[in-house]
Amino acid sequence: MGKVYLTGAGPGDIELLTLKAFRVIKEADVIIYDRLANPDILKEAKNGCHFVYVGKEDGKHIVPQDDINEIIYQNSLKHENVVRLKGGDPFVFGRGGEEALYLQERGIKYDIIPGITSAISAPAYAGIPVTHRGVAVSFRVVTGHESPNKKESQIPWKNFKTDDTIVFLMGLHNLPEISKKLIEVGKPNDYPCAVISKGTTKEQIVVVGTLENIVEKTNDIPTPALIVVGKVVQLREQLKWFGENV
Ligand code: SAH
């Protein structure tokens, strides 16, 4: 029986991979991976390493999660070093918890290797600090996959009136409803927000706008992309340091 490494691949820039992730990738007999912001990571694997793609895009599962759990489990019976590689951090909307539970129940050993989440690092590469003294005392990372029009939304929209930073992951296709909802709960039309596409990679695109105009400004922007809402977005003007539009 092998061991499974539930591993964060980081947000895209290959140098944001942790040393631990780098080591297990090099030693892996099989790598079970999602769509990664930087597929070059896979080139670090040894000769003979098997690759299994179980991609997920914007929350849409190409392979259902139950099947992914079983694929990881089956591979752990056949291989010594099994790497389950996920974008960003495995426990930030990565379903790493579910996969760990599945292995736990079957007596399979696993390690969790945290990764640098896109929720913080893509804003950082856009020159947007998620907290800033006098501007935002906290930040939230929220799923944008759930439509704000859903009747029994689990998202506490009413709490979003404050100036604390909100980062929506998987939210691009719901951006029209998200921005409308935030205005409905009391944010001004001209409240700052940004969309960051392919953050931390050479193809990073950052679009800054307001809740009112962000949708029209981000037509056709490529995924993966996240949404940052908050006054911290304005700091980009001074703090932008990376990418084309600096
Ligand atoms: N576990 C991942 C998030 C998985 S959910 C993490 O910690 O980063 C997938 C969502 O993450 C995408 O829909 C997008 O909103 C965001 N995302 C991932 N990589 C990104 C990147 N390089 N730039 C912008 N957004 C990214």
PDB file of N, CA and C in Angstrom, residues 6 24 42 55-57 74-75 86 96 116 128 132 140-141 143 145 162 175 192 202 210 223 233 238:
ATOM      1  N   LEU A   6      -1.729  14.794  -0.774  1.00  0.00           N
ATOM      2  CA  LEU A   6      -2.725  15.759  -1.253  1.00  0.00           C
ATOM      3  C   LEU A   6      -2.031  17.110  -1.305  1.00  0.00           C
ATOM      4  N   VAL A  24       7.819  15.848  -3.549  1.00  0.00           N
ATOM      5  CA  VAL A  24       6.929  14.691  -3.772  1.00  0.00           C
ATOM      6  C   VAL A  24       6.597  14.521  -5.258  1.00  0.00           C
ATOM      7  N   LEU A  42       4.360  19.476 -14.156  1.00  0.00           N
ATOM      8  CA  LEU A  42       4.369  18.030 -14.407  1.00  0.00           C
ATOM      9  C   LEU A  42       5.685  17.573 -15.033  1.00  0.00           C
ATOM     10  N   GLY A  55      -9.548  16.599 -14.488  1.00  0.00           N
ATOM     11  CA  GLY A  55      -9.717  18.055 -14.451  1.00  0.00           C
ATOM     12  C   GLY A  55     -11.039  18.569 -13.947  1.00  0.00           C
ATOM     13  N   LYS A  56     -10.900  19.716 -13.355  1.00  0.00           N
ATOM     14  CA  LYS A  56     -12.084  20.456 -12.906  1.00  0.00           C
ATOM     15  C   LYS A  56     -11.936  21.850 -13.449  1.00  0.00           C
ATOM     16  N   GLU A  57     -13.000  22.385 -13.974  1.00  0.00           N
ATOM     17  CA  GLU A  57     -12.923  23.765 -14.445  1.00  0.00           C
ATOM     18  C   GLU A  57     -14.075  24.543 -13.869  1.00  0.00           C
ATOM     19  N   GLN A  74      -7.623   3.662  -5.592  1.00  0.00           N
ATOM     20  CA  GLN A  74      -7.125   2.520  -6.384  1.00  0.00           C
ATOM     21  C   GLN A  74      -5.635   2.677  -6.681  1.00  0.00           C
ATOM     22  N   ASN A  75      -5.230   3.899  -6.993  1.00  0.00           N
ATOM     23  CA  ASN A  75      -3.811   4.132  -7.284  1.00  0.00           C
ATOM     24  C   ASN A  75      -2.942   3.916  -6.053  1.00  0.00           C
ATOM     25  N   LYS A  86      -3.373  19.637  -6.962  1.00  0.00           N
ATOM     26  CA  LYS A  86      -4.490  20.556  -7.187  1.00  0.00           C
ATOM     27  C   LYS A  86      -3.969  21.972  -7.268  1.00  0.00           C
ATOM     28  N   GLY A  96     -10.121  18.863  -1.032  1.00  0.00           N
ATOM     29  CA  GLY A  96      -9.074  18.045  -0.418  1.00  0.00           C
ATOM     30  C   GLY A  96      -9.582  17.337   0.826  1.00  0.00           C
ATOM     31  N   ILE A 116       0.124  27.623  -2.038  1.00  0.00           N
ATOM     32  CA  ILE A 116      -0.202  29.049  -2.008  1.00  0.00           C
ATOM     33  C   ILE A 116      -1.497  29.243  -2.790  1.00  0.00           C
ATOM     34  N   ILE A 128      -2.526  44.091  -5.138  1.00  0.00           N
ATOM     35  CA  ILE A 128      -3.685  44.312  -4.254  1.00  0.00           C
ATOM     36  C   ILE A 128      -3.485  43.522  -2.962  1.00  0.00           C
ATOM     37  N   HIS A 132      -5.253  45.727   4.565  1.00  0.00           N
ATOM     38  CA  HIS A 132      -4.393  46.913   4.582  1.00  0.00           C
ATOM     39  C   HIS A 132      -4.863  47.800   5.730  1.00  0.00           C
ATOM     40  N   ARG A 140     -12.444  37.785   3.133  1.00  0.00           N
ATOM     41  CA  ARG A 140     -13.175  36.529   3.023  1.00  0.00           C
ATOM     42  C   ARG A 140     -12.882  35.917   1.673  1.00  0.00           C
ATOM     43  N   VAL A 141     -12.896  34.612   1.644  1.00  0.00           N
ATOM     44  CA  VAL A 141     -12.776  33.915   0.361  1.00  0.00           C
ATOM     45  C   VAL A 141     -14.093  33.166   0.184  1.00  0.00           C
ATOM     46  N   THR A 143     -17.168  31.273  -2.331  1.00  0.00           N
ATOM     47  CA  THR A 143     -17.448  30.619  -3.613  1.00  0.00           C
ATOM     48  C   THR A 143     -18.355  31.512  -4.458  1.00  0.00           C
ATOM     49  N   HIS A 145     -19.477  30.208  -7.183  1.00  0.00           N
ATOM     50  CA  HIS A 145     -20.110  29.163  -7.995  1.00  0.00           C
ATOM     51  C   HIS A 145     -21.605  29.106  -7.722  1.00  0.00           C
ATOM     52  N   THR A 162     -19.708  45.721   4.789  1.00  0.00           N
ATOM     53  CA  THR A 162     -18.500  46.385   5.309  1.00  0.00           C
ATOM     54  C   THR A 162     -17.438  46.510   4.217  1.00  0.00           C
ATOM     55  N   LEU A 175     -20.603  36.662 -12.367  1.00  0.00           N
ATOM     56  CA  LEU A 175     -20.240  38.047 -12.044  1.00  0.00           C
ATOM     57  C   LEU A 175     -21.399  39.040 -12.185  1.00  0.00           C
ATOM     58  N   PRO A 192     -15.118  49.756  -5.664  1.00  0.00           N
ATOM     59  CA  PRO A 192     -14.028  49.166  -6.447  1.00  0.00           C
ATOM     60  C   PRO A 192     -14.027  47.633  -6.477  1.00  0.00           C
ATOM     61  N   LYS A 202       2.563  34.434 -16.689  1.00  0.00           N
ATOM     62  CA  LYS A 202       2.953  35.444 -17.694  1.00  0.00           C
ATOM     63  C   LYS A 202       1.730  36.008 -18.409  1.00  0.00           C
ATOM     64  N   THR A 210     -15.639  49.025 -11.367  1.00  0.00           N
ATOM     65  CA  THR A 210     -16.568  49.229 -10.252  1.00  0.00           C
ATOM     66  C   THR A 210     -17.627  48.130 -10.338  1.00  0.00           C
ATOM     67  N   THR A 223     -10.283  32.155 -18.246  1.00  0.00           N
ATOM     68  CA  THR A 223     -10.225  31.538 -16.915  1.00  0.00           C
ATOM     69  C   THR A 223      -8.896  30.787 -16.779  1.00  0.00           C
ATOM     70  N   VAL A 233      -8.554  47.384  -3.606  1.00  0.00           N
ATOM     71  CA  VAL A 233      -8.298  47.346  -5.058  1.00  0.00           C
ATOM     72  C   VAL A 233      -7.626  48.641  -5.521  1.00  0.00           C
ATOM     73  N   GLN A 238      -0.865  52.278  -6.976  1.00  0.00           N
ATOM     74  CA  GLN A 238       0.511  52.518  -6.505  1.00  0.00           C
ATOM     75  C   GLN A 238       1.349  51.252  -6.449  1.00  0.00           C
TER      76      GLN A 238
END
